[in-house]
Tab-separated table of C-alpha atoms in Angstrom:
chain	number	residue	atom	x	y	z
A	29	UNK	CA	6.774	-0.317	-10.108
A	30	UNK	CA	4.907	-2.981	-8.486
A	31	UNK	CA	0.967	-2.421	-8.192
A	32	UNK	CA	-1.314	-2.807	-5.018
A	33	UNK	CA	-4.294	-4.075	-4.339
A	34	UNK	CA	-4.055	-6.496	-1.263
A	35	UNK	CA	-2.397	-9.048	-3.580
A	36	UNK	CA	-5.339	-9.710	-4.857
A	37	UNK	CA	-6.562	-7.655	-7.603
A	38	UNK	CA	-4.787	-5.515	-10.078
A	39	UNK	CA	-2.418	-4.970	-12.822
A	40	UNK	CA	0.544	-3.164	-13.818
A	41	UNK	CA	-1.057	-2.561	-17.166
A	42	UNK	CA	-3.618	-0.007	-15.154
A	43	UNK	CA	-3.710	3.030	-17.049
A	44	UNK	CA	-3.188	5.008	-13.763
A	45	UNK	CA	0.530	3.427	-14.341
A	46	UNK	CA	1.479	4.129	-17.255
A	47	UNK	CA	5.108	5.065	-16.939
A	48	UNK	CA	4.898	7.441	-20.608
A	49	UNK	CA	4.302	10.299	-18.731
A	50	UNK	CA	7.012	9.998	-15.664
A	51	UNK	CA	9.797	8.690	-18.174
A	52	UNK	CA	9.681	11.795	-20.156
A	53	UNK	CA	9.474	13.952	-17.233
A	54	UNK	CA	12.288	12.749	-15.414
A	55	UNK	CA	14.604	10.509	-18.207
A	56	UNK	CA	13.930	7.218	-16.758
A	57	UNK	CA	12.995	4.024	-17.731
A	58	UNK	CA	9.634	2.632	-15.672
A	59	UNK	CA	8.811	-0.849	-16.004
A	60	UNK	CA	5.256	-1.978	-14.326
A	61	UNK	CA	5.586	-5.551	-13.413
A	62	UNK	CA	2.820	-8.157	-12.463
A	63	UNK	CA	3.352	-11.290	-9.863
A	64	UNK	CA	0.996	-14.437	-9.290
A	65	UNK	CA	-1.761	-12.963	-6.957
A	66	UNK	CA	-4.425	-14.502	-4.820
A	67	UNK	CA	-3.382	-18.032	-3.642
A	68	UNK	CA	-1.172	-18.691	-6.462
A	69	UNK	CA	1.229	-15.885	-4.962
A	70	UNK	CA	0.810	-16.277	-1.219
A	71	UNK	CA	-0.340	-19.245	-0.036
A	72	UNK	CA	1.850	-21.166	2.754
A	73	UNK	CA	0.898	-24.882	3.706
A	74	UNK	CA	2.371	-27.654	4.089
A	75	UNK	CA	0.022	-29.654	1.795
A	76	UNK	CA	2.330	-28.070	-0.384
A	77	UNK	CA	5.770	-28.069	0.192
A	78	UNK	CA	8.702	-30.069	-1.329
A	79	UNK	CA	12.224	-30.136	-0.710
A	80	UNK	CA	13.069	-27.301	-2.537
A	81	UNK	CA	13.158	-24.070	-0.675
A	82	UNK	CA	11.549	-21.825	-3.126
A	83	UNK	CA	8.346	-24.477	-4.282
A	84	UNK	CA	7.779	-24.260	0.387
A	85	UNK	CA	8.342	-20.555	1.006
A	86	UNK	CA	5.063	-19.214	0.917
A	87	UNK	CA	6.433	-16.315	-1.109
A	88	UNK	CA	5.578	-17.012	-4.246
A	89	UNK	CA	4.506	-13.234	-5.085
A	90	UNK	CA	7.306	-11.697	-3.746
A	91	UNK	CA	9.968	-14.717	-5.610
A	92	UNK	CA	7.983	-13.425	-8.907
A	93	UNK	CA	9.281	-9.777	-8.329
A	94	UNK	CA	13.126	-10.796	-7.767
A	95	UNK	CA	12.753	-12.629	-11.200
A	96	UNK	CA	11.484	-9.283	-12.214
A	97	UNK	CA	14.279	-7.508	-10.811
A	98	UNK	CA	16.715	-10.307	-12.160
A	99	UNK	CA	15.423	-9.702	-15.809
A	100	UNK	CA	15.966	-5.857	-15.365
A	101	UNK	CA	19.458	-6.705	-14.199
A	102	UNK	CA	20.277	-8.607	-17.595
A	103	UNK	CA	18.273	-6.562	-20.117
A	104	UNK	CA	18.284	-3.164	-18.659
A	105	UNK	CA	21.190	-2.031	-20.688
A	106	UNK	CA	19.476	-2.645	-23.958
A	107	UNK	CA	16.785	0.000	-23.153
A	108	UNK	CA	19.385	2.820	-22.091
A	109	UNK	CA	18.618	1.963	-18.444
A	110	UNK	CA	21.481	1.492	-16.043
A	111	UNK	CA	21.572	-1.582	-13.918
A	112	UNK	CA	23.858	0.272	-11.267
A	113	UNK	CA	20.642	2.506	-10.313
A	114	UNK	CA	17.644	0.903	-9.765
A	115	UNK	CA	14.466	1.907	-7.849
A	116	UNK	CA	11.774	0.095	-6.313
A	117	UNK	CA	8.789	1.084	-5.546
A	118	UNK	CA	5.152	0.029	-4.481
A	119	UNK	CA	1.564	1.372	-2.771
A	120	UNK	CA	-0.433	-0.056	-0.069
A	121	UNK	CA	0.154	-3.972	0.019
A	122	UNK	CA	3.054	-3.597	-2.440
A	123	UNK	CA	4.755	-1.230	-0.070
A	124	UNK	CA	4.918	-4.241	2.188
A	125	UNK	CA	6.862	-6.388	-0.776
A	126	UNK	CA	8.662	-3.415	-1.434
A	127	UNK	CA	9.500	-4.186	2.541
A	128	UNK	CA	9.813	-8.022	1.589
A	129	UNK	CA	12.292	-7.403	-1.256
A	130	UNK	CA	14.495	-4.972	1.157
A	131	UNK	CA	14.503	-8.004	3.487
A	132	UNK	CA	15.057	-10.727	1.685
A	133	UNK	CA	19.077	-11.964	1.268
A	134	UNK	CA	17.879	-13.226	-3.028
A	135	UNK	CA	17.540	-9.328	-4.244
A	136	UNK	CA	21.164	-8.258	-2.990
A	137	UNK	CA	22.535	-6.224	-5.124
A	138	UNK	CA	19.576	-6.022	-7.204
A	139	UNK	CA	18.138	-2.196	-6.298
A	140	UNK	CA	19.616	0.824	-4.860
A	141	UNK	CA	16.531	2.922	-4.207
A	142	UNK	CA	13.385	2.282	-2.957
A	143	UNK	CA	9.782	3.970	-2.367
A	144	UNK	CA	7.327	2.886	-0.413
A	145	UNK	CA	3.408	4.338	-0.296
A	146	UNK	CA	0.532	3.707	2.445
A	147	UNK	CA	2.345	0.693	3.073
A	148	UNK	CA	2.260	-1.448	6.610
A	149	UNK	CA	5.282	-3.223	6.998
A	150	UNK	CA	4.897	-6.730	8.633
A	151	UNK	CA	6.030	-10.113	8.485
A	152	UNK	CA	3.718	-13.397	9.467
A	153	UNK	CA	5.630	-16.451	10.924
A	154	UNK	CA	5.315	-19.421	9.997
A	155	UNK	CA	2.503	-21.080	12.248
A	156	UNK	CA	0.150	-18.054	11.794
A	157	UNK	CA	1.242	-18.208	7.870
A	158	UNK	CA	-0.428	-21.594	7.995
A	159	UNK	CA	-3.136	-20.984	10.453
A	160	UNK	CA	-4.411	-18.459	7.912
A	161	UNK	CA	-3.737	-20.231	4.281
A	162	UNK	CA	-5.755	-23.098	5.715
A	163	UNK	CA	-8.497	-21.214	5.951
A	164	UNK	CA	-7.884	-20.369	2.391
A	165	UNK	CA	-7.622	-24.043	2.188
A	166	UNK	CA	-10.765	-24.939	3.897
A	167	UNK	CA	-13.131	-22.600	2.073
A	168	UNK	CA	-11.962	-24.147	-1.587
A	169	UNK	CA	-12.762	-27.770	-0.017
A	170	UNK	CA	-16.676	-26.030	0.724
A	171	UNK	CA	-16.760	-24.089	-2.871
A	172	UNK	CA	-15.734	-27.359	-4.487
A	173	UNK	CA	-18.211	-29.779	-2.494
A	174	UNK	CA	-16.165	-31.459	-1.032
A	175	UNK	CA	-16.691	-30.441	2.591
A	176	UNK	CA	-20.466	-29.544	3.215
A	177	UNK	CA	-19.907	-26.785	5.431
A	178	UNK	CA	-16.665	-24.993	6.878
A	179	UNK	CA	-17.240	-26.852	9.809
A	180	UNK	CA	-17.130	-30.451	8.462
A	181	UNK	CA	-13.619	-29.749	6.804
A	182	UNK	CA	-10.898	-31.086	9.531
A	183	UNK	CA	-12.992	-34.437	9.344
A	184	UNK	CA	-13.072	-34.174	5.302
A	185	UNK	CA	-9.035	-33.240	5.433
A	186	UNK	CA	-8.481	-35.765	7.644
A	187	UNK	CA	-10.261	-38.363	5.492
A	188	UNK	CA	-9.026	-37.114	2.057
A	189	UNK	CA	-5.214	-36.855	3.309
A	190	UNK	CA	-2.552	-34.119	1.984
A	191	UNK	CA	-2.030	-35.531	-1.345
A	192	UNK	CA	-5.566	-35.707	-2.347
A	193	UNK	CA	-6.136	-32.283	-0.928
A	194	UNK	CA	-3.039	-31.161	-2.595
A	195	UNK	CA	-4.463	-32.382	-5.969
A	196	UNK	CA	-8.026	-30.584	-5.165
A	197	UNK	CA	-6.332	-27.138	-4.715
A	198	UNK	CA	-4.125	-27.868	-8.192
A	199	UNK	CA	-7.198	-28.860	-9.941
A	200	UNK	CA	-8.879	-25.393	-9.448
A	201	UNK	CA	-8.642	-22.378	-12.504
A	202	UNK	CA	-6.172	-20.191	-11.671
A	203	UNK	CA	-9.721	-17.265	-11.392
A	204	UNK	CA	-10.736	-19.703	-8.752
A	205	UNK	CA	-7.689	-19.623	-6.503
A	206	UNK	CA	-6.754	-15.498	-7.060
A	207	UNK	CA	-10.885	-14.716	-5.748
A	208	UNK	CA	-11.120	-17.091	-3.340
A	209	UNK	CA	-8.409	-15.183	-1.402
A	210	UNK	CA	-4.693	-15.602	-0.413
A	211	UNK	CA	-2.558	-16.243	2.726
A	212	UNK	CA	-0.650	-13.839	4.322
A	213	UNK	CA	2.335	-11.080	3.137
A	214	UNK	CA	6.284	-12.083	3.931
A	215	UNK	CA	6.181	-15.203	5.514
A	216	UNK	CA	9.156	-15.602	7.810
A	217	UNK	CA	9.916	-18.787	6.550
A	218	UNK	CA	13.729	-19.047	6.760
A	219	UNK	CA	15.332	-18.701	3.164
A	220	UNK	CA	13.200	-16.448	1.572
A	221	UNK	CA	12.679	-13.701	4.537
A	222	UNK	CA	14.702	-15.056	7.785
A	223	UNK	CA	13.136	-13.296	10.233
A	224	UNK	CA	10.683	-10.752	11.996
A	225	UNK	CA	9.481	-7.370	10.722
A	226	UNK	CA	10.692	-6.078	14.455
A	227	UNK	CA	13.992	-7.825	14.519
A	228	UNK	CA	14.678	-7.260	11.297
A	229	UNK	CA	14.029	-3.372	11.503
A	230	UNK	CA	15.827	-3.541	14.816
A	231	UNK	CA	19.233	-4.776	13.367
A	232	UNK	CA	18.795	-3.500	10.592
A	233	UNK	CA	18.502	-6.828	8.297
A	234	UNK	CA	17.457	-5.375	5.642
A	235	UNK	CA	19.284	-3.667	2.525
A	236	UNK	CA	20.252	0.218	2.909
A	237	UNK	CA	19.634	1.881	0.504
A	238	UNK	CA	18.189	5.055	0.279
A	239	UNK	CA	14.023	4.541	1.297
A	240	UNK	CA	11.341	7.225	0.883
A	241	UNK	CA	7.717	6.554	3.129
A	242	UNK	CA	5.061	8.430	2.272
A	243	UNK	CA	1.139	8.277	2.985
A	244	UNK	CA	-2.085	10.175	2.685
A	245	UNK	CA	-4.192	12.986	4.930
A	246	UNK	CA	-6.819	10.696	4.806
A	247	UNK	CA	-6.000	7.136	4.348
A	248	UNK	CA	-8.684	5.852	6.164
A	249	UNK	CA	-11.594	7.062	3.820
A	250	UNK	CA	-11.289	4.356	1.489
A	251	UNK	CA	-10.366	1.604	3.596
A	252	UNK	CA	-13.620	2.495	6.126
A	253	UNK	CA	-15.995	3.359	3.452
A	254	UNK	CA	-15.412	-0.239	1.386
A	255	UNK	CA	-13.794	-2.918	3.570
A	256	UNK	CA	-16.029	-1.828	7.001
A	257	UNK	CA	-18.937	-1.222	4.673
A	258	UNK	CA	-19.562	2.388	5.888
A	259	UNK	CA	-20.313	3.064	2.055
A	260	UNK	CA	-23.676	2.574	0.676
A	261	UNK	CA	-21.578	-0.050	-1.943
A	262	UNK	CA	-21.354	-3.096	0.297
A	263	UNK	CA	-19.498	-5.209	-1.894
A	264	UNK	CA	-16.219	-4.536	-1.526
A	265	UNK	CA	-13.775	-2.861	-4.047
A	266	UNK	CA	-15.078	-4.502	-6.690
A	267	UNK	CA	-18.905	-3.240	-6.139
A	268	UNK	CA	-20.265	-2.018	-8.969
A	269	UNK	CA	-22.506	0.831	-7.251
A	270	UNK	CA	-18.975	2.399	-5.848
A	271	UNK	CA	-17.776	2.002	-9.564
A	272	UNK	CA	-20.326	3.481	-11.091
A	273	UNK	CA	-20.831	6.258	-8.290
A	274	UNK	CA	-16.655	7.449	-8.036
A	275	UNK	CA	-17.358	7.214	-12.688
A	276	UNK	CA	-20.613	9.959	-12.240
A	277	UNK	CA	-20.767	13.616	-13.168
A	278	UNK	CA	-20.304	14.417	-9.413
A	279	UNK	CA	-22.687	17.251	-9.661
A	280	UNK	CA	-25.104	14.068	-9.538
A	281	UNK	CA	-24.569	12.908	-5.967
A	282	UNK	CA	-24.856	14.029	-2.638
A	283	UNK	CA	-22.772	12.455	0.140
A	284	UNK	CA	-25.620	10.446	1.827
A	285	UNK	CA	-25.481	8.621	-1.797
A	286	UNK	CA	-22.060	7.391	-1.276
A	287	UNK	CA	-21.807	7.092	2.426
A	288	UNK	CA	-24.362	4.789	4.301
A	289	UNK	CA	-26.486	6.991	6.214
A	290	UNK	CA	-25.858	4.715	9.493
A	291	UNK	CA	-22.769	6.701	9.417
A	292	UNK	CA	-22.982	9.494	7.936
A	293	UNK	CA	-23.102	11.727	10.402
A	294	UNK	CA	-19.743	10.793	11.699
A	295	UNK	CA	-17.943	9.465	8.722
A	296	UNK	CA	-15.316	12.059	8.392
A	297	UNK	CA	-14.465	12.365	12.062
A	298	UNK	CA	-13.718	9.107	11.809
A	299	UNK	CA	-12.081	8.113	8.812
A	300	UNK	CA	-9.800	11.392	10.046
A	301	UNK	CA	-8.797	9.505	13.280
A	302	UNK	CA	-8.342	6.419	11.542
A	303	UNK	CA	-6.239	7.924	8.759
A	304	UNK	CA	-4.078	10.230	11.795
A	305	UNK	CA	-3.913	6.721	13.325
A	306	UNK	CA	-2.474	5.261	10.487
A	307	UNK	CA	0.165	8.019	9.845
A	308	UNK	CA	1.347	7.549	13.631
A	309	UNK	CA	1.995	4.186	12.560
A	310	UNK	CA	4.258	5.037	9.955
A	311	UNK	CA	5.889	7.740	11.916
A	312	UNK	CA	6.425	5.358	15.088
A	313	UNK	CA	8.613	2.949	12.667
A	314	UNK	CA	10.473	5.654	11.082
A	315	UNK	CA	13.252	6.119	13.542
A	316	UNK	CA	13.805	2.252	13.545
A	317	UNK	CA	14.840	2.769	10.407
A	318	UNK	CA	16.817	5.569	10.503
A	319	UNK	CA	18.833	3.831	13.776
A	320	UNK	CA	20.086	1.965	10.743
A	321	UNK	CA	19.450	3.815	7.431
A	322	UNK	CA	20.323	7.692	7.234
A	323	UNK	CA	19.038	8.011	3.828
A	324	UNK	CA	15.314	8.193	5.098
A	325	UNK	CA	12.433	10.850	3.677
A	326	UNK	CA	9.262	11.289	3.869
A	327	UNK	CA	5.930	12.814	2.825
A	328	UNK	CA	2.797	13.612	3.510
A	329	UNK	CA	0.171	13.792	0.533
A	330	UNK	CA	-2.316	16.123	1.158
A	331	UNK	CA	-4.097	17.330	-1.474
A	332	UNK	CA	-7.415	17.054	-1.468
A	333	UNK	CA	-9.106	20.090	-3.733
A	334	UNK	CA	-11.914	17.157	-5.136
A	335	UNK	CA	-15.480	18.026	-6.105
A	336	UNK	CA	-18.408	16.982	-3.332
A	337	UNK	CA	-19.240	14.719	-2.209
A	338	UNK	CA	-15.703	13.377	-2.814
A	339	UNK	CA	-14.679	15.771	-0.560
A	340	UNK	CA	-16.498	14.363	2.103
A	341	UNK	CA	-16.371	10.780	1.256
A	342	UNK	CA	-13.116	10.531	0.029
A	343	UNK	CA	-10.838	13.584	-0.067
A	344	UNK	CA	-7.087	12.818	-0.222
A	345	UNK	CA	-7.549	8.888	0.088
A	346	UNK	CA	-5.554	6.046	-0.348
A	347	UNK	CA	-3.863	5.804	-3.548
A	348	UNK	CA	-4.569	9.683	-4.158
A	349	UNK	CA	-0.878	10.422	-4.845
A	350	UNK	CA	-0.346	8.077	-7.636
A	351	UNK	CA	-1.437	9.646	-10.551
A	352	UNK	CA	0.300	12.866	-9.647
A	353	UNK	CA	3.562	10.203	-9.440
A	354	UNK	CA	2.638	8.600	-12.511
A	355	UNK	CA	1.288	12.298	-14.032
A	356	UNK	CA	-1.861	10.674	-15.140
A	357	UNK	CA	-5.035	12.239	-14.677
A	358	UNK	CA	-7.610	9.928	-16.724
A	359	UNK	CA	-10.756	11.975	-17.685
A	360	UNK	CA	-11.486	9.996	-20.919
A	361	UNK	CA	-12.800	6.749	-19.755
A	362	UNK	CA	-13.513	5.036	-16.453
A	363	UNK	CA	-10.578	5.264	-13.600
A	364	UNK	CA	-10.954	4.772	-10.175
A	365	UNK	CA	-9.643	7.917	-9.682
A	366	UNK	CA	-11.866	9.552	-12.291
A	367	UNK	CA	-14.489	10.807	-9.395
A	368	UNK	CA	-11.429	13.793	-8.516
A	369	UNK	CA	-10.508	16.061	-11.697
A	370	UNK	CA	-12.122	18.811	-13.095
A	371	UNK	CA	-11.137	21.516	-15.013
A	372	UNK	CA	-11.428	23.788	-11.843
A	373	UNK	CA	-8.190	21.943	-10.122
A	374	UNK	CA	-6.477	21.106	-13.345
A	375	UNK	CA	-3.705	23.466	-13.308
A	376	UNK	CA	-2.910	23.088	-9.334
A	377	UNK	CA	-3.073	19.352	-9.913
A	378	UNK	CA	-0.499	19.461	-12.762
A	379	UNK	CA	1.485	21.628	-11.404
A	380	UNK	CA	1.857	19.227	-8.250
A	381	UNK	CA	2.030	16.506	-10.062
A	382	UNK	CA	5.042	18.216	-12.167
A	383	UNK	CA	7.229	19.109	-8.920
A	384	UNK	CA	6.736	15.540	-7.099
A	385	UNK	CA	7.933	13.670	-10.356
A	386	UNK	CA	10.807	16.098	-10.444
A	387	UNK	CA	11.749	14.887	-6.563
A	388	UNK	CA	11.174	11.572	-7.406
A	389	UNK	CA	13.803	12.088	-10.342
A	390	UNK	CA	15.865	13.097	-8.212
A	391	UNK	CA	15.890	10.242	-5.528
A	392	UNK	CA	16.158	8.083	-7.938
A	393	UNK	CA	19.322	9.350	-9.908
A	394	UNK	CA	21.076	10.264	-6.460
A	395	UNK	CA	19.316	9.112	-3.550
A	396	UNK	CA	18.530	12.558	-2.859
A	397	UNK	CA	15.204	13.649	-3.833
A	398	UNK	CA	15.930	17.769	-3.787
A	399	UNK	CA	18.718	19.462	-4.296
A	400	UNK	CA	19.992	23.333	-4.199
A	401	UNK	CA	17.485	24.262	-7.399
A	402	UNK	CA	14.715	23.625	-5.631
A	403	UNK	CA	12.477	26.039	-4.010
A	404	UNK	CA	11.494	24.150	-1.027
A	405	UNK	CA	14.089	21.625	-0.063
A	406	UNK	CA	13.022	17.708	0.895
A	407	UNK	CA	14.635	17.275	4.397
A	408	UNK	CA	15.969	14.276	5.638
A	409	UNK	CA	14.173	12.271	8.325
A	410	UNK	CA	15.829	12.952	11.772
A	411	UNK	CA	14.575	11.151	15.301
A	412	UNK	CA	15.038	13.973	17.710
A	413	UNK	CA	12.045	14.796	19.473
A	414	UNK	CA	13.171	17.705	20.940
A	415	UNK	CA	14.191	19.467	17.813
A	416	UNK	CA	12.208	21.803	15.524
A	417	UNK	CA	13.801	21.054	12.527
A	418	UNK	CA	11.746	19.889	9.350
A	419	UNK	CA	10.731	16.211	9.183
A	420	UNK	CA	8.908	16.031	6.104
A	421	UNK	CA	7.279	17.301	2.481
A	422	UNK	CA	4.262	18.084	2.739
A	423	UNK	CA	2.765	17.883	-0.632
A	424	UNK	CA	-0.029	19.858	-1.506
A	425	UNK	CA	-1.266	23.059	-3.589
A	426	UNK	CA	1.307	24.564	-1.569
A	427	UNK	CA	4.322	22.422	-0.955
A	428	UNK	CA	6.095	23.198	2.081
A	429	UNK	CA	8.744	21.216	4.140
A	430	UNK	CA	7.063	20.685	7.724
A	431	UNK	CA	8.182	19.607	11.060
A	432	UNK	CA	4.972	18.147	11.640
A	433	UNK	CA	4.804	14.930	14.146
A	434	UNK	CA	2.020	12.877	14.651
A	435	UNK	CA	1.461	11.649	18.313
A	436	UNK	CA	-0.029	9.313	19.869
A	437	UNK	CA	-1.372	11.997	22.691
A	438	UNK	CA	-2.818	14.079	19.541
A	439	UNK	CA	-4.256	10.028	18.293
A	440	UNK	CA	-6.081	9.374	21.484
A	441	UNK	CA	-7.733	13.332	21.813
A	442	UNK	CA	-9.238	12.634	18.564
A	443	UNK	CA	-10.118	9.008	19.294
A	444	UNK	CA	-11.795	9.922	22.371
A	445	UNK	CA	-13.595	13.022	20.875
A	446	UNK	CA	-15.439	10.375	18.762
A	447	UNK	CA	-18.909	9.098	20.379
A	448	UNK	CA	-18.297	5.572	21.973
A	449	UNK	CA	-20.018	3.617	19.127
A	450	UNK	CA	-17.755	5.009	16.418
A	451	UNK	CA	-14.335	4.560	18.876
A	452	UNK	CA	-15.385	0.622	18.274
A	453	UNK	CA	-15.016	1.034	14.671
A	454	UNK	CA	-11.762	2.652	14.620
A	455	UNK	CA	-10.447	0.164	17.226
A	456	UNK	CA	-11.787	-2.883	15.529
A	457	UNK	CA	-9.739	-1.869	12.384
A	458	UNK	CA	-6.590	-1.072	14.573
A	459	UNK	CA	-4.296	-3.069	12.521
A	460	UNK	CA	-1.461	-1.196	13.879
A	461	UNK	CA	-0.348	-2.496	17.089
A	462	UNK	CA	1.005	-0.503	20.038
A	463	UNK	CA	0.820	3.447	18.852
A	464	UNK	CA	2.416	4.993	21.866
């Protein structure tokens, strides 16, 4: 398992992944990983590089994991895993080094499953790559003093040269260098990852092995609430106030206490169009894979029976689905899923949580994540537009296998149903390129 959290924050010692509960359920072994985050894991510059291919790749992160995967490779055995049958998986930005590690020619033969959650899959050449870890670059030279303002810093850089900026960056704690940000994800830099997200999905350069995709109903809520500051917490993730608020008795709040009354009136029409926009995205990218990779699945995690105003502000948000992977419903100390379980939805909740470890089990021991025991069957992922045939799980308090599709005619209804100040807000945060 290898956490989210924009490569940035995080841990694989979170409680929400614990692997106790999912080994048991399924007779597995799970190992939670960590990986150098912030600047110390991504971080692509010149000021940098050597002659050796790994110290200049940019992937510093993602050369962590295949060490990770390495080690399970020579020490599985001893814990009664087997090193023929090994699964990846990943949520939100470690979905995209779940991508990286199906792309890159150092894990061969190092996994034959893999799982990816909320993920965008994208790779950053190398003169954006650098574009964007300067700026990583340039803000350190201001928090350090030695450029007065962000502006000033190509003269400063200029004057101190790359070797004295080198030694600046080196010289800063590693809590400096993880919060002051990171360059970009996959960096096509030609050893590591040797080539585009596009080309690569396009010809298939990438190992096949048998992938499941899934995503939320409503992705969106979390990522418009904190990062666009629709929230009444303005700070970010981290904020205290959204701590504190999603860790209340929820009895306590109303919604305009969580979302910023600015937007309140529309929040959930939009965070809905966002969140359909985002699950086009995933669905547009789906048949490039399967062009090359018939072994494709994929779900939809819908479940959203969650107290108000969590129902509202929240509902089935990013990162929802993991503790029903990981079976972990923490109600006995502060989780930042805490805000969703009461006694209420307990039983629907474990119940859920029970069947999507047992599909998961599945997939992992055979690629397949149902078979004939099942009640409702997992289909494949086909590409044919024209048939009615199911496309997907739909996990909920009711599973059922759907042949839901989302379009980018059904997108653009909703996006145009929204008044013309909110359509700016969805657009700005369009992160997902062309959607038709």
């Amino acid at each position: 398992w290898i956490h989210g959290g924009s490569a940035t924050r995080g841990s694989g010692s979170s409680d929400t992944y614990n692997g106790a509960h999912l080994a048991a359920e399924i007779n597995a072994v799970v190992i939670t990983i960590n990986y150098r985050l912030g600047a110390l894991g991504l971080l692509y510059s010149p000021t940098f590089f050597n002659d050796n291919k790994e110290d200049s790749s940019g992937n510093y992160a993602l050369l962590d994991m295949v060490q990770a995967l390495k080690w399970v490779n020579n020490n599985i055995t001893a814990f009664g895993g087997n090193l023929n049958n090994v699964t990846i998986a990943g949520n939100s930005s470690a979905a995209n080094s779940v991508w990286g590690l199906l792309q890159t020619p150092l894990s061969e033969g190092l996994f034959h499953r893999a799982l990816m959650s909320s993920g965008i899959f994208d790779n950053t050449f190398g003169g954006r790559a650098e574009h964007l870890s300067d700026g990583v670059i340039n803000q350190h030279l201001v928090n350090t003093g030695n450029a007065t303002t962000i502006y000033d810093v190509p003269t400063v850089r200029e004057q101190l040269g790359t070797s004295k900026t080198a030694e600046i960056m080196r010289n800063l704690s590693a809590e400096a260098l993880v919060r002051g940000g990171a360059g970009p994800m996959n960096v096509v830099d030609g050893y590591v990852l040797p080539m585009g997200a596009l080309e690569a999905m396009n010809e298939g350069a990438y190992h096949k092995v048998p992938m499941i995709m899934g995503s939320t109903k409503d992705e969106g809520s979390y990522m418009l609430g904190v990062i666009i500051g629709m929230f009444t917490a303005k700070k970010g993730a981290s904020d205290p106030l959204l701590w504190q608020q999603i860790n209340s008795v929820p009895e306590t709040l109303y919604a305009m206490d969580v979302i910023d009354f600015d937007y309140s009136a529309d929040f959930v029409a939009i965070h809905q169009t966002y969140s359909y926009m985002w699950n086009r995205y995933i669905d547009k990218i789906m048949p490039l894979f399967k062009e090359n990779n018939p072994s494709l699945y994929r779900y939809d995690f819908n479940w959203d029976n969650v107290p108000a105003p969590w129902n509202e502000a929240f509902a089935a948000t990013h990162t929802m689905d993991l503790p029903f992977l990981f079976g972990n419903f923490i109600t006995d100390k502060d989780d930042f899923h805490r805000f969703a379980w009461t006694e209420e939805n307990q039983l629907e909740r474990e119940m859920l949580s029970s069947q999507f470890m047992a599909y998961i089990g599945k997939f992992m021991r055979t690629g397949n994540p149902s078979d004939s025991n099942d009640n409702v069957q997992w289909p494949v992922w086909h590409d044919n537009e024209n048939s009615s045939l199911p496309l997907r799980i739909m996990l909920d308090a009711t599973i059922e296998a759907s042949e839901t599709k989302y379009t980018y005619e059904a997108f653009r209804e909703k996006f145009f149903q929204l008044p013309i100040a909110s359509r700016s807000i969805v657009g700005t945060f369009a992160i997902f390129g062309n959607l038709e």
